[in-house]
Short mmCIF file of C-alpha atoms in Angstrom, two decimals:
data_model
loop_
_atom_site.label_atom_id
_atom_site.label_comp_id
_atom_site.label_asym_id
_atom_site.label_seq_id
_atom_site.Cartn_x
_atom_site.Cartn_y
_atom_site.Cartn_z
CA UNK A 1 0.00 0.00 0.00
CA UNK A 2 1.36 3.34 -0.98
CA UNK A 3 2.81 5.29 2.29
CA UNK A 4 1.45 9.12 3.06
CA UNK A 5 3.47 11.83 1.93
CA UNK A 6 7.09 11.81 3.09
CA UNK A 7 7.93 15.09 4.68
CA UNK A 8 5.22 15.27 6.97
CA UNK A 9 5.84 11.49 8.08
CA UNK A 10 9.14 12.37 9.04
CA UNK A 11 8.40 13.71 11.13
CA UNK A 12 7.81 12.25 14.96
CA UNK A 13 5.33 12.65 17.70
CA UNK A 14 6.02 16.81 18.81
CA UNK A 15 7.88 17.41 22.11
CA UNK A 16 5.08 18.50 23.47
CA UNK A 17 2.69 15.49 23.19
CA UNK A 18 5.38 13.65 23.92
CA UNK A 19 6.51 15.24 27.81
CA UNK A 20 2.20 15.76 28.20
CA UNK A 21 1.72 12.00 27.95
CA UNK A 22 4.60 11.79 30.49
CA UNK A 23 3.36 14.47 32.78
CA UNK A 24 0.24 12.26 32.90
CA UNK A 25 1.71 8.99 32.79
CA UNK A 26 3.74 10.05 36.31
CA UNK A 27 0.97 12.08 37.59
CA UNK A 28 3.21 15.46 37.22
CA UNK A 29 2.84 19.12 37.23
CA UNK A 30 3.07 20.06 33.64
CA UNK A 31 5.14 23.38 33.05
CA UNK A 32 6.01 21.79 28.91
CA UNK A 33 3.46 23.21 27.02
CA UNK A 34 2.29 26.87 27.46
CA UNK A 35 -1.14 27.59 28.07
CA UNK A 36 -2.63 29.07 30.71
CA UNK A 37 -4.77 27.29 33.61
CA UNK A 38 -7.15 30.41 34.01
CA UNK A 39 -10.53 30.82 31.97
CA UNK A 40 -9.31 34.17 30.98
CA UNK A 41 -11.31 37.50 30.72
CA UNK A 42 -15.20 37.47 31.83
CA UNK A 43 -16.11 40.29 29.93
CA UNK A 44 -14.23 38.88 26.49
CA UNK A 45 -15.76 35.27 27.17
CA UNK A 46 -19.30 36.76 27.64
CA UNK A 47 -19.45 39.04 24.60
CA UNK A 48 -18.40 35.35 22.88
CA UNK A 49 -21.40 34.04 24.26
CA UNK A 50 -23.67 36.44 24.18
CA UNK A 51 -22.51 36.58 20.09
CA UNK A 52 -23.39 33.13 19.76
CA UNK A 53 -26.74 33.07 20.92
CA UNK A 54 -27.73 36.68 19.19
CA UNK A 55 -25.16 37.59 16.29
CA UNK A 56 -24.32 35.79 13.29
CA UNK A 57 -23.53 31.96 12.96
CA UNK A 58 -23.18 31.49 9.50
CA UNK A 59 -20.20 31.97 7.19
CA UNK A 60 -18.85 35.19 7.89
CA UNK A 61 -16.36 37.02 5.68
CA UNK A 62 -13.27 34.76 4.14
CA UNK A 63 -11.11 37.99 5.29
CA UNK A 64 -12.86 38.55 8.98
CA UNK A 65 -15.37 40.24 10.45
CA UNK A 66 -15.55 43.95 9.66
CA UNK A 67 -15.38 44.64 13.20
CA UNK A 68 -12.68 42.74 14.10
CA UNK A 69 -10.50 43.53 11.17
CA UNK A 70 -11.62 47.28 12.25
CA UNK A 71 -10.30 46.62 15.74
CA UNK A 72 -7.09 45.28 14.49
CA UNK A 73 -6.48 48.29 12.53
CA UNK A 74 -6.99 50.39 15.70
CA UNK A 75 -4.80 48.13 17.75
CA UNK A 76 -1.86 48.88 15.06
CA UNK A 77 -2.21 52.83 14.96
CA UNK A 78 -3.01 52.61 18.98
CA UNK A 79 0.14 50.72 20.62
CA UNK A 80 2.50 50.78 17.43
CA UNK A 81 1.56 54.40 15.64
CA UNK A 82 1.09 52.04 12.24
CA UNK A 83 -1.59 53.30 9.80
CA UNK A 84 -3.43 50.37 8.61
CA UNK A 85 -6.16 49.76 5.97
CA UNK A 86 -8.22 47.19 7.67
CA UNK A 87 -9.91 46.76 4.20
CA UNK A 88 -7.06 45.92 2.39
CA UNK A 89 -4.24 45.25 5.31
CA UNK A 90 -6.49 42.91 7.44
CA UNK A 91 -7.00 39.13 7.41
CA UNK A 92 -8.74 36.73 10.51
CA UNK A 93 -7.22 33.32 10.27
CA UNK A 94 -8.14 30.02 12.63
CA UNK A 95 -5.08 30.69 14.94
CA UNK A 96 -1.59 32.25 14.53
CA UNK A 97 -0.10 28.73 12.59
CA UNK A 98 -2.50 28.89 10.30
CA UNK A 99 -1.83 32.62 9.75
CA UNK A 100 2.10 31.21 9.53
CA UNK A 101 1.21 28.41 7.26
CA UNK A 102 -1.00 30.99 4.58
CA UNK A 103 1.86 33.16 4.88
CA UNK A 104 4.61 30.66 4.01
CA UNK A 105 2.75 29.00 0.99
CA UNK A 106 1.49 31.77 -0.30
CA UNK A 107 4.89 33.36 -0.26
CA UNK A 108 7.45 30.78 -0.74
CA UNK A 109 8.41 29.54 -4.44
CA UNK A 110 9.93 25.84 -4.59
CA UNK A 111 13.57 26.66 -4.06
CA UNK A 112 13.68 30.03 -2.45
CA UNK A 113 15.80 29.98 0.59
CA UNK A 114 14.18 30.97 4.33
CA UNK A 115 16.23 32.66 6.60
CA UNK A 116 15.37 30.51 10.37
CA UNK A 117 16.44 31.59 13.86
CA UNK A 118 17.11 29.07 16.15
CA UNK A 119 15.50 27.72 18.69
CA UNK A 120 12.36 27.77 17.09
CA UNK A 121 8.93 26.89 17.10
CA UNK A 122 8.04 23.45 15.86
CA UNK A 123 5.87 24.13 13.05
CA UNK A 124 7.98 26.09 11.18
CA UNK A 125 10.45 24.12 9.74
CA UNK A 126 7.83 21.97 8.40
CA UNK A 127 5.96 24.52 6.60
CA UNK A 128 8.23 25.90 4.94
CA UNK A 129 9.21 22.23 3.74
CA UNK A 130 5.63 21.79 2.50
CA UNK A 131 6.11 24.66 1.09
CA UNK A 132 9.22 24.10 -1.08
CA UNK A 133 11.42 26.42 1.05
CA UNK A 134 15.03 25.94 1.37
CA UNK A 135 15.91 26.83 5.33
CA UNK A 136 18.85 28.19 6.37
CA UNK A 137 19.37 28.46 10.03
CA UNK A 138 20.70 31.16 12.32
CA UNK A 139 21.85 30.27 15.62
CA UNK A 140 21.09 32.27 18.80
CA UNK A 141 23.64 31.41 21.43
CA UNK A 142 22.45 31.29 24.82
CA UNK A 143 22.66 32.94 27.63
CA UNK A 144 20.74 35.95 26.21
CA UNK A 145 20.24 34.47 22.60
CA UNK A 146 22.23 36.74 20.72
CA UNK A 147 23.63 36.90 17.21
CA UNK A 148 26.12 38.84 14.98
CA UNK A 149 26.43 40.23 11.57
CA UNK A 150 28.32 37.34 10.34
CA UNK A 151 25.49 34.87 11.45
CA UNK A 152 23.39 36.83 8.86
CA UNK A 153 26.03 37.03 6.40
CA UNK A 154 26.19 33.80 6.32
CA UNK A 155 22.48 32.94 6.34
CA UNK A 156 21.13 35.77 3.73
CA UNK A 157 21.90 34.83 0.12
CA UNK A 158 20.67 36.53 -3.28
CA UNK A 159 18.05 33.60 -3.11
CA UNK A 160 16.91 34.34 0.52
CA UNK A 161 13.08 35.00 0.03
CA UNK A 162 12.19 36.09 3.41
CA UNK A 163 13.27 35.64 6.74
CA UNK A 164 10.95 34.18 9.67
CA UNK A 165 11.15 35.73 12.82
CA UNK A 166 9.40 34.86 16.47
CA UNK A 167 9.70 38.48 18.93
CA UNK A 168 9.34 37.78 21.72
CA UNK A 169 10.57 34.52 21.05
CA UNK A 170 8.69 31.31 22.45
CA UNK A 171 11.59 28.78 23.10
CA UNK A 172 13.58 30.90 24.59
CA UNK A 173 11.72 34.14 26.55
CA UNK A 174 13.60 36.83 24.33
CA UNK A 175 12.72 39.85 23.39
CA UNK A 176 14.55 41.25 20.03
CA UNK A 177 16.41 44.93 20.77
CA UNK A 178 16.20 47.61 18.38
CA UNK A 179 19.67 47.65 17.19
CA UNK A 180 18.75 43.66 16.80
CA UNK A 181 16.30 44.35 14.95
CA UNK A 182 17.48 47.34 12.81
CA UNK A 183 20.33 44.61 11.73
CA UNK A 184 17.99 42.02 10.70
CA UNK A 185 15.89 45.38 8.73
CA UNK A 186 19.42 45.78 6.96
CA UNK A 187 19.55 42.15 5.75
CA UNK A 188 16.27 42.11 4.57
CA UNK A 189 16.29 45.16 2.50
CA UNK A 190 19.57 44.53 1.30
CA UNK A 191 18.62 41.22 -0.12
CA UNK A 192 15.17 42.58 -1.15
CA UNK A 193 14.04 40.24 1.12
CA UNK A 194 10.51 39.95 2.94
CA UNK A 195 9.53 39.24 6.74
CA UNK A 196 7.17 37.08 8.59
CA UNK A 197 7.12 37.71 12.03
CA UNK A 198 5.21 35.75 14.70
CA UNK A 199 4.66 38.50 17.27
CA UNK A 200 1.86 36.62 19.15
CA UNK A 201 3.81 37.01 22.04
CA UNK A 202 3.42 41.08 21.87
CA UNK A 203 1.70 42.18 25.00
CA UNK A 204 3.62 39.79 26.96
CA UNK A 205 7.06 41.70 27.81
CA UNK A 206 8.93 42.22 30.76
CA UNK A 207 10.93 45.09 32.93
CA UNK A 208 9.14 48.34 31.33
CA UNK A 209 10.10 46.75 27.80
CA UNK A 210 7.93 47.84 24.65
CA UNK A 211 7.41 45.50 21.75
CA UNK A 212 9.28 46.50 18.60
CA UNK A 213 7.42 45.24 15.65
CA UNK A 214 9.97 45.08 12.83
CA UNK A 215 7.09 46.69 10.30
CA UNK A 216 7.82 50.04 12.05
CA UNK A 217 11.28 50.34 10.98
CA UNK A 218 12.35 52.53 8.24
CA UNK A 219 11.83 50.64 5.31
CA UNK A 220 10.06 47.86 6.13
CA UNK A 221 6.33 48.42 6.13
CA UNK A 222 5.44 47.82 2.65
CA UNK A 223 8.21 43.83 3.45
CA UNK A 224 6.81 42.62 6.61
CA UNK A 225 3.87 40.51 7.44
CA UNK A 226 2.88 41.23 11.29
CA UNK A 227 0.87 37.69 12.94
CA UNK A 228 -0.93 38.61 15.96
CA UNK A 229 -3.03 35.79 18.39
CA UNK A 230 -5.90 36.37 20.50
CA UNK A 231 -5.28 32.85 22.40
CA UNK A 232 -2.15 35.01 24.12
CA UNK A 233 -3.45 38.27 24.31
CA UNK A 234 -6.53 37.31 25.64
CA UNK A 235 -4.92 33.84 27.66
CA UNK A 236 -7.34 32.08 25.36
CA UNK A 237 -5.94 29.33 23.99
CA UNK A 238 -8.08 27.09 22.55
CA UNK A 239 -10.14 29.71 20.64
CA UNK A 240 -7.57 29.65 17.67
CA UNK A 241 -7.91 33.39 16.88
CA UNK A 242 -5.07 35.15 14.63
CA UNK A 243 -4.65 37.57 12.37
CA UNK A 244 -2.23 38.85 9.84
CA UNK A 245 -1.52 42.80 9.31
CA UNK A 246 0.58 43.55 5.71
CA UNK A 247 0.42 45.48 2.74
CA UNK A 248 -2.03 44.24 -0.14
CA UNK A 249 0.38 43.11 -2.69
CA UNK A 250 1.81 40.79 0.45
CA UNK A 251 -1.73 40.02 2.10
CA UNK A 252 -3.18 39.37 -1.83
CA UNK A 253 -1.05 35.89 -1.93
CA UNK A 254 -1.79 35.16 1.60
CA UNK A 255 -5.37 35.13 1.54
CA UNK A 256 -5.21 33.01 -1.41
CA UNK A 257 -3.51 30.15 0.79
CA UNK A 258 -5.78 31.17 3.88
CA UNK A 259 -8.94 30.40 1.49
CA UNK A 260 -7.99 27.11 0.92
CA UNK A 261 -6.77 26.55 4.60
CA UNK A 262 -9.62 27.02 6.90
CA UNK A 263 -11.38 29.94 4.96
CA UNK A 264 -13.05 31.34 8.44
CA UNK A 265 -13.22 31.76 11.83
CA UNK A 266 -16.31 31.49 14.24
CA UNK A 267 -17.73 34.55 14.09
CA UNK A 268 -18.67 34.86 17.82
CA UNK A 269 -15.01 34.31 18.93
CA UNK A 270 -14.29 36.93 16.24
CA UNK A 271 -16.75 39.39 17.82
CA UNK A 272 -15.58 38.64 21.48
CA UNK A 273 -11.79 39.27 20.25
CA UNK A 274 -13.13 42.67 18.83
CA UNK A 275 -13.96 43.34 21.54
CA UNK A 276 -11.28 42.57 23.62
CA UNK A 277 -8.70 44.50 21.52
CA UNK A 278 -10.38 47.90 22.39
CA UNK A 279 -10.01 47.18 26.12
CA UNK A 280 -8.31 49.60 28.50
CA UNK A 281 -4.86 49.89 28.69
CA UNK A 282 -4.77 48.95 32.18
CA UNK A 283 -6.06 45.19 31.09
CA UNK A 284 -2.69 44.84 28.61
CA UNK A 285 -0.80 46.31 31.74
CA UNK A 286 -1.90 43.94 33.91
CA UNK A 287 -2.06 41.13 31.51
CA UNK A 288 2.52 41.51 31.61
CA UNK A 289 2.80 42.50 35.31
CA UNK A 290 0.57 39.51 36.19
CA UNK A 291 2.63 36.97 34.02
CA UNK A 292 5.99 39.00 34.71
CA UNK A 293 4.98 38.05 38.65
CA UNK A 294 4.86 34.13 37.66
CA UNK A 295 8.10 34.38 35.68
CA UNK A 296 9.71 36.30 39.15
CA UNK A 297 8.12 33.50 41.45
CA UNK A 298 9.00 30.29 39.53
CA UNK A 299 12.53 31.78 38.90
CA UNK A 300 12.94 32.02 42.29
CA UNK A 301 11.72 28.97 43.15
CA UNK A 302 14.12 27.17 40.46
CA UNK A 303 17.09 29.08 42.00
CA UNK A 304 16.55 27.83 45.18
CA UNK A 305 16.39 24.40 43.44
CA UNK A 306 19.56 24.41 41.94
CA UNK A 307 18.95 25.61 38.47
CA UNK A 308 20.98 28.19 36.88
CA UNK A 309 18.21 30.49 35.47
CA UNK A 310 18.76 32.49 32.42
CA UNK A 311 17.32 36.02 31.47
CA UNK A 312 13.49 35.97 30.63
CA UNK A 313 12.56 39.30 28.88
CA UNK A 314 8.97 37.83 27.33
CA UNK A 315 6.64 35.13 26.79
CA UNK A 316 5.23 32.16 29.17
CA UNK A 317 8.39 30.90 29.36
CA UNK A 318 11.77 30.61 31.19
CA UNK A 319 14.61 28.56 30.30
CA UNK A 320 17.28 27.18 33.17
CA UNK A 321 20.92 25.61 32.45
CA UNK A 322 21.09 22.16 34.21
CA UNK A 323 24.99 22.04 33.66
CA UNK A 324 25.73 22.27 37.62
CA UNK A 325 23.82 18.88 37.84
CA UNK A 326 26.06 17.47 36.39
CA UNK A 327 23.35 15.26 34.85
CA UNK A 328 24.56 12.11 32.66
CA UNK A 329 23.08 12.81 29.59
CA UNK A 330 21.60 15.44 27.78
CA UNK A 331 18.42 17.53 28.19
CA UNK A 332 16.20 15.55 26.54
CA UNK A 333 17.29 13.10 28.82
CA UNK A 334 17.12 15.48 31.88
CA UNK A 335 13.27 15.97 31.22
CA UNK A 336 12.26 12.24 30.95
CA UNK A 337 14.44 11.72 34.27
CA UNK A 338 12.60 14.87 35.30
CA UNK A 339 9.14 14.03 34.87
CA UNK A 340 9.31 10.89 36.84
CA UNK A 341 11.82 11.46 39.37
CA UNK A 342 10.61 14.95 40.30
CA UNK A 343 6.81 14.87 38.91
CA UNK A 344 7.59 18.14 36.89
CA UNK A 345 7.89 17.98 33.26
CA UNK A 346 9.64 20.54 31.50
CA UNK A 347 10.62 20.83 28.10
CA UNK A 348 14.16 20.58 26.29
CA UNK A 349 15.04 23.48 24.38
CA UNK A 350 17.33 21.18 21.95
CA UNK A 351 13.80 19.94 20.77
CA UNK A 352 13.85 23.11 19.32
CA UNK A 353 16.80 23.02 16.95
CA UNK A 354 18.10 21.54 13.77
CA UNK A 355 21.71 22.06 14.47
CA UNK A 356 24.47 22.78 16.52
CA UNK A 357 21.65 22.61 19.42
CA UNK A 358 22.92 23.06 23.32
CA UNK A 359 22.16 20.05 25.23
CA UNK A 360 22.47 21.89 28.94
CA UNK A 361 19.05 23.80 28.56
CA UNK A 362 15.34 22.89 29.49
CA UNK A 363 12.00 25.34 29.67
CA UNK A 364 9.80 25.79 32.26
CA UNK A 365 6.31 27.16 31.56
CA UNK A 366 4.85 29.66 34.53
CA UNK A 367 1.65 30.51 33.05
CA UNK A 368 -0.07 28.62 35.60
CA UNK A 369 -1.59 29.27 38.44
CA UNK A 370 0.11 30.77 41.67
CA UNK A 371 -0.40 27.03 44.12
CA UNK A 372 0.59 25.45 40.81
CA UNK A 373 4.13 26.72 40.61
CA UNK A 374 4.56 26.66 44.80
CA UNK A 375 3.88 22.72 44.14
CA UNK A 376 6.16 22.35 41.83
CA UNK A 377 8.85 24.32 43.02
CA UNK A 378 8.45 22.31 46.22
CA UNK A 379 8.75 18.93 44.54
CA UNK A 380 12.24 20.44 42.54
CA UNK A 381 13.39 21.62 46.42
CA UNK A 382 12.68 18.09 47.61
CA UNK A 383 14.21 16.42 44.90
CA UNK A 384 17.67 18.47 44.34
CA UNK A 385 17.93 18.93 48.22
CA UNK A 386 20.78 16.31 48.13
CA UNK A 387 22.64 17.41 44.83
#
């Protein structure tokens, strides 16, 4: 019997299924995969309800809702001074990968190189496989996930299409400077590049930081592609929500993959995220100093463990070197021991590389509730007390 297709079967069971059917196997706290344990805002969840039972239920718009794709717009001009066409700028998509996946195949040309930085999320490298994409990887070098010039002059080549870029970055809680940035801006323009960036992550920064999207550079609004996700903004998870902001002759493409993708998105959910994007600036305020007080407390707690925690600027996430355990074997080892010595799972950040991955680092996830973390923390105290 003929197999299914090749790529995609190469592909084994994700890192995260994998360390969740631990977590439950051993009966662990799960700090792997990030979502959070709250039912998020009352006031967003009952405008979703209240849209269900009164509004719409049909088909709505391939694009979005006029209201949401309105609210996006303002959201743009309001925290990032962008001025945005929602009728022409704007698409709704059934959750931020699907946004990524429209973007990459309606972009990508078999053959055309894609610039990667490394760790990354798990769906990407895939995608752009599907999608005909040559990758070509830069590697961000822990502790604070930096690169150089020369990383990109060796990456960028006069076939590099676009370059994919996560800010803040899920696997490893960093936030992208300006003068970062303004490099990568310099690549992309000098290689008449384009960018994708995965900024679902953008209301969740740390230390007084401000999100930089890379569209409000010089030069780059009319090559950039700006994914947004309600599931983070809105700790929402499982409502698969995103959206893509970019110029027409970039979102024209797109949409073209999108329609053949998942076409729509409930409209309720899209009404309730409408909603919840013209909220006060206090809720986005507290929405970072709330998770910004988990990342503090299970930092802490991993400190007094025995982990050497690194910097955390963003995201659900922190990541913590396990060198001083001198542990024998590496970390995807470390979180199998982990989960059923301890009862914590955690994830390993070489999961999250092609190449030249460290072996030393593992992420926690502290977008859980306060007794949550204390638990955990306690059973990493009570393990490591003899180390």
């Amino acid at each position: 019997m003929k197999s299914g297709n090749a790529l995609l079967s190469s592909y084994g069971t994700t890192i995260f299924e994998v360390m969740s059917r631990l977590s439950e196997e051993h009966g662990a706290i799960n700090l792997g995969q990030g979502f959070p344990d709250d039912r998020g805002p009352a006031d967003v969840l009952q405008t979703a309800a209240d849209a269900l039972l009164t509004g719409w239920n049909q088909y709505p718009s391939m694009m979005g809702t006029p209201d949401l794709r309105q609210a996006l717009a303002g959201h743009a001009r309001r925290f990032y001074g962008l001025d945005v066409d929602w009728k022409t700028e704007t698409m709704v998509t059934s959750g931020a990968t699907e946004a990524l996946t429209a973007c990459l195949l309606g972009l990508i040309d078999p053959g055309d190189e894609v610039v990667l930085f490394q760790p990354m999320y798990d769906s990407y490298l895939p995608i752009v496989r599907l999608a005909g994409g040559v990758p070509r990887f830069v590697s961000l070098k822990a502790p604070d996930w930096s690169f150089s010039r020369a990383d990109l002059e060796a990456a960028f080549s006069p076939r590099t299409k676009l370059v994919l870029i996560n800010d803040p970055l899920n696997p490893a809680a960093k936030v992208f400077g300006r003068e970062e940035l303004e490099l990568i801006a310099e690549y992309v323009q000098r290689f008449d590049a384009l960018a994708v960036c995965d900024e679902v992550y953008e209301h969740i920064v740390f230390d007084g930081r401000r999100h930089i999207p890379l569209m409000t550079l010089p030069g780059m609004r009319d090559r950039c592609l700006k994914i947004g996700s309600a599931g983070k903004t809105f700790s929402l998870t499982g409502w698969k929500v995103g959206y893509v902001t970019a110029p027409p002759h970039l979102l024209q493409p797109v949409a073209k993959a999108h329609q053949f993708l998942t076409f729509t998105t409930p409209p309720n959910l899209q009404a309730a995220v409408a909603y919840g994007l013209g909220k006060e600036e206090g809720y986005f305020t507290a929405l970072a100093g709330g998770l910004q007080a988990k990342r503090d407390r299970l930092s802490a707690g991993l400190r007094s463990a025995g982990f050497d925690v690194l910097p955390g600027a963003g995201t659900y996430f922190v990541v913590a070197d396990i060198s001083r355990f001198g542990f024998d074997g590496d970390d995807q080892a470390f979180c199998r021991w982990l989960v059923a010595e301890a009862k914590v799972a955690a994830i390993p950040v070489s999961a999250f590389f092609v190449e030249n991955a460290p072996t030393t680092v593992v992420r926690f996830c502290f977008s859980k509730k306060d007794e949550v973390l204390d638990e955990a923390i306690a059973r990493l105290r009570k393990r490591f007390a003899t180390q």
